[in-house]
Coordinates of C-alpha atoms and ligand atoms in Angstrom, one line a residue:
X11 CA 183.1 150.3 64.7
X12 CA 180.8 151.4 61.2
X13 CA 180.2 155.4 61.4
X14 CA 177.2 156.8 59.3
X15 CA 178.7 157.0 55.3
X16 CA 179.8 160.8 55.5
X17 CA 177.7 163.1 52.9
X18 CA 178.8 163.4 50.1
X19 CA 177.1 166.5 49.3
X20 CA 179.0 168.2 52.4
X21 CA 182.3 166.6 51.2
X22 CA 181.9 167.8 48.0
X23 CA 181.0 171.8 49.5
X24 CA 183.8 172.1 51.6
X25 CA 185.6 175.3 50.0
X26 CA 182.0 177.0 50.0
X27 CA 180.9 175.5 53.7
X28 CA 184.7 177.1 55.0
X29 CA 184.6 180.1 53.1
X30 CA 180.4 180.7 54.9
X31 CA 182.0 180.2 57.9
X32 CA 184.6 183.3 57.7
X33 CA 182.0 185.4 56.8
X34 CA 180.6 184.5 60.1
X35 CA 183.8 184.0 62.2
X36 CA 187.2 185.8 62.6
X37 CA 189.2 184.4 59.9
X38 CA 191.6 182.2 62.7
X39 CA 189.0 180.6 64.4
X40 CA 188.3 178.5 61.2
X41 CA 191.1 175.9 60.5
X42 CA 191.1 173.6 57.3
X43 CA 194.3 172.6 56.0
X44 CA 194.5 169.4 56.8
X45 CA 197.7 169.0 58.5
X46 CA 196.1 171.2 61.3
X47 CA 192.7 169.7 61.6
X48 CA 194.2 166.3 61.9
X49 CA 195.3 167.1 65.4
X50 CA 191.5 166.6 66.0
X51 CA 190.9 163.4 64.1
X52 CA 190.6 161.4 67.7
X53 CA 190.2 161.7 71.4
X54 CA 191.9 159.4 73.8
X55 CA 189.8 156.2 72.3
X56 CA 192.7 156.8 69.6
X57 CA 192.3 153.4 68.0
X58 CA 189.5 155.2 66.2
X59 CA 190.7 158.2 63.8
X60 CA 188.9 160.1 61.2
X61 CA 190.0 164.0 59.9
X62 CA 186.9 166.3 60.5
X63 CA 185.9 169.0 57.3
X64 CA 187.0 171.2 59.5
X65 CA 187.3 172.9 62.7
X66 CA 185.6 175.8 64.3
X67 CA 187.6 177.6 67.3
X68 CA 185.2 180.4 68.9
X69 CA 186.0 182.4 71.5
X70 CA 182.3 183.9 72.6
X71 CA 179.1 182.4 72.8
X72 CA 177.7 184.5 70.2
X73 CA 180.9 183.1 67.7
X74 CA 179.5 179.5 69.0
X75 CA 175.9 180.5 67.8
X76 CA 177.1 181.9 64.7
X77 CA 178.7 179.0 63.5
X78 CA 176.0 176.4 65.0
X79 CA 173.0 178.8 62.8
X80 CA 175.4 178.4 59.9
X81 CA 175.7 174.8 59.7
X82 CA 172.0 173.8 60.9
X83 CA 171.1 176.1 57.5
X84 CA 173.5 174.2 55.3
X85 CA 172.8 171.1 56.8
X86 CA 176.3 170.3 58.1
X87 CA 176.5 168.1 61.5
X88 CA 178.9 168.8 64.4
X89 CA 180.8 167.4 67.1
X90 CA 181.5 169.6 70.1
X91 CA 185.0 169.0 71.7
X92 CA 186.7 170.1 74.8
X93 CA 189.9 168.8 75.2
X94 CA 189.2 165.8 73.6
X95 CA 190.1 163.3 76.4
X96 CA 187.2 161.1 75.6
X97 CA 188.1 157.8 76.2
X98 CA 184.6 156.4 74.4
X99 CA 185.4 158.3 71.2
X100 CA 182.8 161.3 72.4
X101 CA 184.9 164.0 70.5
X102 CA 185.6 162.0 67.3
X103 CA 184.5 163.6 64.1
X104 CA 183.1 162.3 61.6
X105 CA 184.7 162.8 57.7
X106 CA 181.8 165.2 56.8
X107 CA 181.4 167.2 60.3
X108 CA 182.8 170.7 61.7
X109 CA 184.4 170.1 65.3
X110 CA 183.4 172.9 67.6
X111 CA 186.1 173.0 70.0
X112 CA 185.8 175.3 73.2
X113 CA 189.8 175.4 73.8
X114 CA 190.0 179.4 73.8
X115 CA 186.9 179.6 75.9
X116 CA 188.5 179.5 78.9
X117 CA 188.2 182.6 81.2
X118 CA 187.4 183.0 84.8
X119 CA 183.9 185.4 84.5
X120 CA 183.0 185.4 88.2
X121 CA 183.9 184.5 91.4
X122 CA 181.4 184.8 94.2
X123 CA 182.4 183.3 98.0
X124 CA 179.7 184.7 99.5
X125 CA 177.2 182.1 97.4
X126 CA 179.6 179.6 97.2
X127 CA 179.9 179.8 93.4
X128 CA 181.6 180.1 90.2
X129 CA 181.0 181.0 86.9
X130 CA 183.5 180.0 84.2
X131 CA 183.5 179.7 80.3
X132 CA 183.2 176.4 79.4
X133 CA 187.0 175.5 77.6
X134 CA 188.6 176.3 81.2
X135 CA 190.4 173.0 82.1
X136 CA 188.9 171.3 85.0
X137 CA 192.1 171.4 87.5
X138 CA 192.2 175.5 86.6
X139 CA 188.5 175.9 88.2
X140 CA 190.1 174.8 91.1
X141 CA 193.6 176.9 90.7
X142 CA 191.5 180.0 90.5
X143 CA 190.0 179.6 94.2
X144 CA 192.5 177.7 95.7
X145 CA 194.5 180.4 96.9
X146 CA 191.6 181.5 99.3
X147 CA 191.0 178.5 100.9
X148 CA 188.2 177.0 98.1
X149 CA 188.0 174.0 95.7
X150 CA 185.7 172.6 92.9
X151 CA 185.4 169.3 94.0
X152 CA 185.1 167.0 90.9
X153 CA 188.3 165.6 89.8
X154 CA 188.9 163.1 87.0
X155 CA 192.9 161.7 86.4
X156 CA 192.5 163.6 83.3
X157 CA 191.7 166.9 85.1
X158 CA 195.2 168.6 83.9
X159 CA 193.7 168.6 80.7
X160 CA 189.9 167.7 80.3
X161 CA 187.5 171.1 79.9
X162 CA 184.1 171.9 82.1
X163 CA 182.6 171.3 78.8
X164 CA 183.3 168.0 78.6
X165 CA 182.9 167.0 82.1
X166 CA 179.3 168.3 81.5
X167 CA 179.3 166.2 78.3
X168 CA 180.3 163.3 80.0
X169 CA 178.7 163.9 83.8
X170 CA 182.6 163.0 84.9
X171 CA 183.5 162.1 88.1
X172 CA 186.8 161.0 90.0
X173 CA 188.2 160.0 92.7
X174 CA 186.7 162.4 95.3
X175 CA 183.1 162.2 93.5
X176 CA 182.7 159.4 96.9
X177 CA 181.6 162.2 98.8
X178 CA 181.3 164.9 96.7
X179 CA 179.5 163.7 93.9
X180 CA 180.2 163.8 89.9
X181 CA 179.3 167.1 88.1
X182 CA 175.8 166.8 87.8
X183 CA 175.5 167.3 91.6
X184 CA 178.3 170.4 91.4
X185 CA 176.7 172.1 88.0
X186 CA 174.1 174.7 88.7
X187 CA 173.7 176.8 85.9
X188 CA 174.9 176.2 81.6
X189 CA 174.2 178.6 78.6
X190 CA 173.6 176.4 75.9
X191 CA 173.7 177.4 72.4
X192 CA 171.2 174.9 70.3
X193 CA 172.0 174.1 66.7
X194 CA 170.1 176.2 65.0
X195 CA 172.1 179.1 66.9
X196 CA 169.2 180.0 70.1
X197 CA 171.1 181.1 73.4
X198 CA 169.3 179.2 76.6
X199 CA 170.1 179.8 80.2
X200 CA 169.3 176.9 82.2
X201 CA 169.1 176.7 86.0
X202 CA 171.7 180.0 87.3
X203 CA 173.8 180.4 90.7
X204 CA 170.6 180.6 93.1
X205 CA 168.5 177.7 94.5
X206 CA 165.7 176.5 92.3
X207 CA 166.2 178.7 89.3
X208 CA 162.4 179.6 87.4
X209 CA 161.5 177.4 84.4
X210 CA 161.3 173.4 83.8
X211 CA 164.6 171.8 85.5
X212 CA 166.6 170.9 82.4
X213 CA 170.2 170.6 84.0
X214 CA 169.8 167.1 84.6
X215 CA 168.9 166.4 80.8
X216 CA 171.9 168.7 79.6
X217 CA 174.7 166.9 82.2
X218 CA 175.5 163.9 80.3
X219 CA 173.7 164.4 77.0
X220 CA 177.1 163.8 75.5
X221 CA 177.1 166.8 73.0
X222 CA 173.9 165.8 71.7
X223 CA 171.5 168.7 72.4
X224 CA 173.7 171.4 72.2
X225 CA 176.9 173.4 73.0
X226 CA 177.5 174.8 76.6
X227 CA 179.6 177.9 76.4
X228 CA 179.5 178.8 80.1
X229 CA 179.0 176.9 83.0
X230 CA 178.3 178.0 86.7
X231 CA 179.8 175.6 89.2
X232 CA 179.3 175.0 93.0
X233 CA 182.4 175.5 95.0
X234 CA 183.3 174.0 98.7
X235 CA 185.6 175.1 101.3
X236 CA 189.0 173.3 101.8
X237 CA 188.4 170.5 104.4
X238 CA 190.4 171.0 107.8
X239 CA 192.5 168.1 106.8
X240 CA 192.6 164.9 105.2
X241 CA 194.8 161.3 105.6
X242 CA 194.7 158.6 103.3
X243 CA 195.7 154.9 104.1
X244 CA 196.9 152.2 102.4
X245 CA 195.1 148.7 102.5
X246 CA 196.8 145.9 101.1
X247 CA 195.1 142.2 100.2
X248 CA 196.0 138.8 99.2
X249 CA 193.0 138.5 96.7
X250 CA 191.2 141.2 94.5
X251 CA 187.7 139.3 96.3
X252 CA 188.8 140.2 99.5
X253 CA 189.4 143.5 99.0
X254 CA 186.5 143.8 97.1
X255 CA 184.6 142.5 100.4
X256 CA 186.3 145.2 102.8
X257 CA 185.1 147.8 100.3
X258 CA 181.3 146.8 100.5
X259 CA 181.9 146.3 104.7
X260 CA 182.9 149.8 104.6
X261 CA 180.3 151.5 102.5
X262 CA 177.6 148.7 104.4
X263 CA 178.4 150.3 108.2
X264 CA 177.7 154.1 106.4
X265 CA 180.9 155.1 106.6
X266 CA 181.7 157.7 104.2
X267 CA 185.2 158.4 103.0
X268 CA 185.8 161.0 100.5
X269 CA 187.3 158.4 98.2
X270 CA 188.0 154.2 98.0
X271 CA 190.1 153.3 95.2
X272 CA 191.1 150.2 94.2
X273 CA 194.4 149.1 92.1
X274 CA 195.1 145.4 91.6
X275 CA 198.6 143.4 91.5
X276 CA 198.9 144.2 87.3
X277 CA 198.1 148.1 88.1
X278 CA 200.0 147.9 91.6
X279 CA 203.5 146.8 89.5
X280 CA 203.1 149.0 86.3
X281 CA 202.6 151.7 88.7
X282 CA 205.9 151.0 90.8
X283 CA 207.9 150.9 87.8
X284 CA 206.6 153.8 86.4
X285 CA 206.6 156.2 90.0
X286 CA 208.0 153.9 92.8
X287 CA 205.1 155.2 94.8
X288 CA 205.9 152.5 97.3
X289 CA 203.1 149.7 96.8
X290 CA 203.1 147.0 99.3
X291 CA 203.7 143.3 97.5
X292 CA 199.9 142.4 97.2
X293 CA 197.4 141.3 95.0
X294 CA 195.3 144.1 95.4
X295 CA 195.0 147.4 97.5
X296 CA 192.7 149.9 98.1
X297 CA 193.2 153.7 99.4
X298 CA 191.0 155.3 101.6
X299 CA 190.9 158.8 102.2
X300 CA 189.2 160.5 105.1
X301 CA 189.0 164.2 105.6
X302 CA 188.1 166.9 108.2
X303 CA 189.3 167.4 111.1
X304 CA 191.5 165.8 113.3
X305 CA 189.1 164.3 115.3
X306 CA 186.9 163.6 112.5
X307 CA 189.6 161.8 110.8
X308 CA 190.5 159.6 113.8
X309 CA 187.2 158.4 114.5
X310 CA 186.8 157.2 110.9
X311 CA 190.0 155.6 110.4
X312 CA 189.7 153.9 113.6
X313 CA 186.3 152.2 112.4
X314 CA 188.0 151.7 108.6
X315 CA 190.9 150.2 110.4
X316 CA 188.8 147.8 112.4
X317 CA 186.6 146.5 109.4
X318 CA 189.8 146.1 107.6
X319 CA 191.6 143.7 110.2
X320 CA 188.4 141.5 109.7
X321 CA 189.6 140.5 106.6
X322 CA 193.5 140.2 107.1
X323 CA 195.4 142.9 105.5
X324 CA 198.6 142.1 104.4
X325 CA 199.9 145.9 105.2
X326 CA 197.6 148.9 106.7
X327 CA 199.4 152.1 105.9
X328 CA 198.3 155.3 107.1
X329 CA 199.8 158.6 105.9
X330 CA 202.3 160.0 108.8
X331 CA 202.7 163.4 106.5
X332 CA 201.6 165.3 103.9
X333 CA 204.6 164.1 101.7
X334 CA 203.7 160.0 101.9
X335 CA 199.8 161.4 101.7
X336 CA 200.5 162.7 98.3
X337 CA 203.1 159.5 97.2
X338 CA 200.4 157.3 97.8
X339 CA 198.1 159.2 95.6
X340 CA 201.0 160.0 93.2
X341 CA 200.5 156.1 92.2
X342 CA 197.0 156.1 91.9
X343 CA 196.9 159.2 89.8
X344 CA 199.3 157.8 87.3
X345 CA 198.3 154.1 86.8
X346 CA 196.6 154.6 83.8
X347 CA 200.3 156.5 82.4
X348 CA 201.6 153.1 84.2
X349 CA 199.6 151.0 82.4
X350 CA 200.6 151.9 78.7
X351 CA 204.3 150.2 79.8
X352 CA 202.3 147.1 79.2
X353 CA 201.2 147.5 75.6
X354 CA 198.4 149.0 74.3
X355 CA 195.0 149.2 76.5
X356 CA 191.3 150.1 76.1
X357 CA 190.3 151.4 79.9
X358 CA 186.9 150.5 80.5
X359 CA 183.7 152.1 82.3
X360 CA 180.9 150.3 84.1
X361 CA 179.3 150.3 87.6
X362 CA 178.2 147.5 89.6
X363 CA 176.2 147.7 92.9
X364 CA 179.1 147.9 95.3
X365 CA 177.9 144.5 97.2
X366 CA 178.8 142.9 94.3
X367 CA 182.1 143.4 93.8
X368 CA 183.9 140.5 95.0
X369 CA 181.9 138.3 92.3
X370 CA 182.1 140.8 89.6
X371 CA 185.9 141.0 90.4
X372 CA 186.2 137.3 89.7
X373 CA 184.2 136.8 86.8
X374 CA 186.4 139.3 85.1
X375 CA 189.6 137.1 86.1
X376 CA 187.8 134.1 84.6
X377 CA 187.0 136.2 81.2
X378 CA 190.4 137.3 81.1
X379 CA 191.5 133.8 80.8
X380 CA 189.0 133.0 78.6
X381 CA 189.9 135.4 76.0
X382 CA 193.4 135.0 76.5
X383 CA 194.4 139.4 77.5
X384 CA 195.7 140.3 80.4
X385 CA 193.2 142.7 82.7
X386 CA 194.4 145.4 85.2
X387 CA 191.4 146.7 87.5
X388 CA 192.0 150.3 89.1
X389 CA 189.2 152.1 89.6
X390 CA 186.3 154.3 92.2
X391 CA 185.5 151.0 94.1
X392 CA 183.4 153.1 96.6
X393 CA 181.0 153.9 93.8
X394 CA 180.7 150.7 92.3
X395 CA 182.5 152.6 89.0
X396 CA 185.1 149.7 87.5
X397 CA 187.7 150.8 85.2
X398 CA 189.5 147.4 83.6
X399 CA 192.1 148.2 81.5
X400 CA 192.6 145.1 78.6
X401 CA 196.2 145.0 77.7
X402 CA 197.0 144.3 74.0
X403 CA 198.7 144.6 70.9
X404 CA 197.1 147.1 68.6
X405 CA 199.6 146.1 66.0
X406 CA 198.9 142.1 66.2
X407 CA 196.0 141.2 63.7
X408 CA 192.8 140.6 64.9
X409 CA 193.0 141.7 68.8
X410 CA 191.8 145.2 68.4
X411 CA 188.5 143.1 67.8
X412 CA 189.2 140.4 70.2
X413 CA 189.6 143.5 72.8
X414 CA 186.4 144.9 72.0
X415 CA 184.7 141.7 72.3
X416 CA 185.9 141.2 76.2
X417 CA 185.5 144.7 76.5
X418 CA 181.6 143.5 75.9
X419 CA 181.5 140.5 78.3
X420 CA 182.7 142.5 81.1
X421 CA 180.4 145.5 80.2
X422 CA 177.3 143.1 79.7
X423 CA 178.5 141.7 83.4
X424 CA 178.3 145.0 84.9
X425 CA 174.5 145.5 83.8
X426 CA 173.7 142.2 84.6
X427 CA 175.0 142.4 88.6
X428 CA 172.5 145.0 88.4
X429 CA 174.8 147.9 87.5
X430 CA 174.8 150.1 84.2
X431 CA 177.3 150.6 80.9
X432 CA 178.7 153.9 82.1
X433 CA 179.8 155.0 85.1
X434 CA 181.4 158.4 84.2
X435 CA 183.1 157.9 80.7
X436 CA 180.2 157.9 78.6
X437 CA 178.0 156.3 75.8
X438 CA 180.5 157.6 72.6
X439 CA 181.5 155.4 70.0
X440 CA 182.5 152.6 72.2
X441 CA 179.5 151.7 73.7
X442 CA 177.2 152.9 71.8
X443 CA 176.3 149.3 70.3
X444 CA 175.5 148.2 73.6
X445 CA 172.9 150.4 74.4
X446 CA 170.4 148.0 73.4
X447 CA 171.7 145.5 76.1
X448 CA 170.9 148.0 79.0
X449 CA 167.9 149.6 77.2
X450 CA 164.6 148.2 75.7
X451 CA 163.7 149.9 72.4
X452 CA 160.7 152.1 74.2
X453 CA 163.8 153.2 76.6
X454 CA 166.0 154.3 73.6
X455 CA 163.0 155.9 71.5
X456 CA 161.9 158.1 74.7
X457 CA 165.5 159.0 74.9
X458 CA 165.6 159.9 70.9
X459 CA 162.5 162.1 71.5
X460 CA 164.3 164.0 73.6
X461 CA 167.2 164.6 71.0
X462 CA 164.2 165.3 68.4
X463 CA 163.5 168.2 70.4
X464 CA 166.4 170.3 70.8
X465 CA 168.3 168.9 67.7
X466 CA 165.3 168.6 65.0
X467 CA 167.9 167.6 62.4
X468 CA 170.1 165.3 63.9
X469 CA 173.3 167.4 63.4
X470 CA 174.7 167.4 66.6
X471 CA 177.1 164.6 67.8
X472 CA 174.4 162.2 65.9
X473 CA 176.7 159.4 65.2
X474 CA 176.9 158.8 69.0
X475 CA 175.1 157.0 71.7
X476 CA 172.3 155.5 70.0
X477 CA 173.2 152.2 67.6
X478 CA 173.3 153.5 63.8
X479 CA 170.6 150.9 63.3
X480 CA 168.2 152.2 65.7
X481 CA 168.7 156.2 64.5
X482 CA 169.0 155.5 61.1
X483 CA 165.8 157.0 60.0
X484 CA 166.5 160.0 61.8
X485 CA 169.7 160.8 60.7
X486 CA 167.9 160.4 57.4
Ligands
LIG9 C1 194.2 159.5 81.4 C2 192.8 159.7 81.5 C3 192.1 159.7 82.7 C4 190.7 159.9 82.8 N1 190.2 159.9 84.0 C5 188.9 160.1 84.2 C6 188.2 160.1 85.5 O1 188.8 159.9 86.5 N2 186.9 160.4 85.5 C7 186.2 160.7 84.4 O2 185.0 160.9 84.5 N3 186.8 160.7 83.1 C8 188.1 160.4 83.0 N4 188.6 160.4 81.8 C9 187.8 160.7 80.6 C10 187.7 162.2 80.1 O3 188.8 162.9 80.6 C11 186.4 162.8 80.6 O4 185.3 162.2 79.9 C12 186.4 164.3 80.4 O5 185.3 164.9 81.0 C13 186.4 164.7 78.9 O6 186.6 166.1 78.9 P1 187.1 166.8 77.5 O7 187.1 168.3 77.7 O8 188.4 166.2 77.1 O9 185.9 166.4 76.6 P2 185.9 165.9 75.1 O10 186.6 164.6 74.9 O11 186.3 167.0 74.2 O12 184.3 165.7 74.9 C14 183.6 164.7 75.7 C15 182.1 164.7 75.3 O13 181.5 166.0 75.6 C16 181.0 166.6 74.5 N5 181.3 168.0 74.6 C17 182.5 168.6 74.6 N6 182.4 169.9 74.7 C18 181.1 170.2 74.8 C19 180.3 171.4 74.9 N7 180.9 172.6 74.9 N8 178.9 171.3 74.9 C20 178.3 170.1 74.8 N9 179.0 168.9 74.7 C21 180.3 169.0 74.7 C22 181.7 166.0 73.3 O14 180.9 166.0 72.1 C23 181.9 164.5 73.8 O15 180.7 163.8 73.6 C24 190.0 160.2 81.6 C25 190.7 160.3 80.4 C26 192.0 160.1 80.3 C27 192.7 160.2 79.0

C-alpha cells in the first residue's frame, strides 16, 4: 500500500512545528518523543505502521481548534483518531502528520430523558454512552464488537454499526447533532437535539466522511428505552448456502429481528476453543435475536422457527434464560478474538443485497480455494454486511500481498452482486484503491469537491479514501 512521500519540509520543521504547538496547547497534550508517539503508529489494520511527527491530545474543543488553525497555517496535515480500532487503517498517520486524538475528550455533558437524548464529548467510548443511561432503564443502541474500546468519534468517522444496527440502524440514523472543528480552526454546529435543526442538513455528509472534513469534538446521540425483553436462538446448518437462504426467507416475509448473525464451521470452532460457548457441530449457524415483550417475542420466534424448519436445521436452540442468552452471544462477540488462534487475519467489509447471499457465500468458498487461504465468514447477515476473515501468515513471504489480492476478488464480488465496498468499516487505507471499481471518475470528483470545500488544502486525513492517483493534484 504506497502513501503520499511525506514532506520533507514538515519533517525537517519538526522541533519548530512541536515547540508552535505548546504555545498553543498545555504543554502535556503535545507528545513527541518517539517512544510515546509510536503507540499511535497503527490502528487495528496493524500490518500497516508508520510513527506520526507527533501527537496532539486536547481536552476542549477550543484546544482542538487551536491546534487544527495552527497546522492549516503551517501547512502540516492531520489524522484524527479515536481509539484507533480502524480496521481499514482510518487512524494511521502518515510520517509527516500530527495525530489528533480525542482520548481525554470523553465526558458525559447532558443527559436529557425527557427528549430522548444525549449529548457527550466525542473520545467517550461507545459501550460508556450506554453505561451512563443504563442504570435508568435506557440504551444507545449502536454497538460494534469493538464497542469496549472504539470512541463516538470514530463511529461517526466510520458510520459504524453492529450487531443490533438490524433494527436499530448504524450511527447515522442515531446521530443528531456534531460540533465540528474545520482545519483552519472554525467551530460548526450541525443539526442539534430537536427535530429538523435550521440550516442545510449536513449530518449526513459529516457521518462517514472518515476524518476528512473535519474534527467532531461533541456529538449528540439519540437514545431508546430498554426493550421489555429479548431471546436469542440458535440455528444450526449443514451448508453456509442454506443458511444463507433462511436468512433472505426471513428478512423476505418482513420479519424484523433486532439482529441475524451468521458464523460459519472455521468461526464456529475457533470460537469453541477460545469460549466453549456451546456451538452446535455444523457448518454454519446463524443467531437470531427478537426483542419486546413476551408476546411479541413468541409470535416472531414462532414465524422464525417455522421458515427455519423449511430448510432442515440441524439444531434450533432457543435461549431458556438469561444466562444461555448471553453464552450464545458470548461466542459471537469474541469470534474475531477466536479467530487470531488461527494465524494472522485481515477481517473484511462489504455488503451484498441480502437475496444474494447463498451465491455470494459460495463464490467466496471457490476463491478461497483458488488462492489457496483459508476464509472464516462471521458477520451482520441481516444487513447483507459480510465480514470474511482471510487467515494467513504475516511472517511467510509474499502472502501479506496474496491476502490483499483475495481480499479484492471477494470485495469486487460484493459490488458486483449489487452490493458496495463498505458496509460499516470504512474506505481507509485498505480500500481505498478500490474506489474506482465501485465509483466512476465523475462519482469520485463530485465526492472530492465536497472535501475541496471544507478542507481547501487537503490536510485532513488526505491520504485516505480517494486512490493517490486520482487526488494527487490536490494534495499538490
Ligand atoms: C475487534 C474489532 C471488532 C470490530 N467490530 C466492529 C463492528 O461490529 N462494527 C463496526 O462498525 N466496526 C467494527 N470495528 C471497527 C472499528 O472499531 C470501528 O470502525 C470504530 O468506529 C472505530 O472507532 P475508533 O474510535 O477506534 O476510531 P479510529 O480508528 O480512531 O478512527 C476511525 C476513523 O474516524 C476518523 N476519526 C476519528 N476521530 C475523529 C473525529 N474526532 N472527527 C472526525 N473523524 C474522526 C479517523 O480519522 C478514521 O478515519 C471493529 C474493530 C475491531 C478491532
Amino acid at each position: 500500500m504506497d502513501m503520499p512521500v511525506p514532506s520533507t519540509t514538515v519533517l525537517a520543521q519538526k522541533t519548530r512545528i512541536v515547540k508552535a504547538l505548546r504555545k498553543v496547547l498545555p504543554r502535556d497534550a503535545v507528545i513527541d518523543d518517539p517512544a510515546e508517539t509510536r503507540a499511535y503508529e497503527c490502528d487495528a489494520l496493524s500490518a500497516y505502521r508508520c510513527a506520526p511527527l507527533a501527537v496532539v491530545l486536547p481536552r476542549t474543543t477550543a484546544e482542538v481548534a487551536a491546534a487544527l488553525k495552527l497546522c492549516h497555517e503551517i501547512g502540516v496535515p492531520v489524522v484524527p483518531r479515536g481509539a484507533g480500532t480502524s480496521l481499514a487503517g482510518g487512524s494511521m498517520p502518515s510520517a509527516d502528520a500530527v495525530v489528533l486524538g480525542l482520548a481525554r475528550m470523553n465526558r458525559v455533558l447532558e443527559v436529557d430523558f425527557d427528549n430522548r437524548f444525549i449529548r457527550v464529548e466525542a473520545g467517550r467510548t461507545n459501550l460508556s454512552v450506554t453505561g451512563a443511561i443504563e442504570a435508568q432503564g435506557w440504551f444507545y443502541a449502536p454497538d460494534p464488537s469493538s464497542q469496549l474500546a472504539c470512541a463516538i468519534a470514530g463511529n461517526i468517522g466510520m458510520n459504524s454499526g453492529g450487531a443490533h444496527c438490524l433494527k436499530y440502524g448504524v450511527t447515522t440514523n442515531n446521530l443528531m447533532g456534531v460540533t465540528l472543528v474545520t482545519m483552519q480552526g472554525e467551530v460548526v454546529e450541525i443539526g442539534g437535539p430537536y427535530c429538523d435543526a435550521g440550516g442545510l442538513d449536513l449530518l449526513g455528509v459529516i457521518c462517514g466522511s472518515e476524518g476528512q472534513l473535519g474534527v467532531v469534538t461533541e456529538a449528540t446521540l439519540r437514545i431508546l428505552r430498554q426493550p421489555e425483553g429479548a431471546r436469542p436462538v440458535l440455528i444450526g446448518y449443514a451448508s453456509n448456502e442454506v443458511a444463507g437462504a433462511c436468512v433472505a426467507d426471513i428478512i423476505r416475509a418482513g420479519i424484523l429481528p433486532v439482529a441475524i448473525e451468521f458464523m460459519d464451521r472455521p468461526c464456529i470452532e475457533a470460537t469453541e476453543a477460545f469460549c466453549h460457548a456451546g456451538y452446535p457441530d455444523c457448518e454454519a449457524l446463524l443467531i437470531v435475536e427478537c426483542e419486546g415483550s413476551a408476546a411479541e417475542i413468541a409470535e416472531q420466534l414462532g414465524l422464525i422457527r417455522q421458515i427455519a424448519a423449511r430448510h432442515n436445521p440441524v439444531e434450533f436452540r432457543e435461549a431458556q434464560s438469561a444466562d444461555e442468552a448471553k453464552r450464545i452471544w458470548l461466542g459471537r462477540k469474541s469470534a474475531f478474538g477466536a479467530m487470531g488462534q488461527k494465524g494472522d487475519y485481515m477481517c473484511l467489509d462489504g455488503t451484498i443485497p441480502v437475496s444474494s447471499l447463498p451465491q455470494v457465500l459460495r463464490r467466496i468458498g471457490e476463491i478461497s480455494q483458488e488462492f489457496g487461504l483459508e476464509v472464516g465468514n462471521v458477520f451482520h447477515a441481516g444487513d447483507g454486511n459480510m465480514h470474511p476473515l482471510i487467515i494467513y501468515n504475516a511472517n511467510e513471504p509474499g502472502q501479506q500481498e496474496l491476502c490483499e489480492r483475495m481480499g479484492a476478488e471477494i470485495l469486487k464480488l460484493c459490488v458486483e452482486a449489487g452490493g458496495c465496498l463498505t458496509g460499516e468499516h470504512g474506505v481507509g487505507l485498505e480500500k481505498r484503491d478500490l474506489m474506482e471499481v465501485q465509483f466512476a471518475p465523475e462519482d469520485l470528483e463530485a465526492q472530492m469537491r465536497v472535501k475541496d470545500v471544507f478542507d481547501p488544502a487537503w490536510l485532513l486525513n488526505a491520504a485516505k479514501v480517494f486512490p493517490l492517483h486520482v487526488s494527487a493534484a490536490r494534495r499538490g
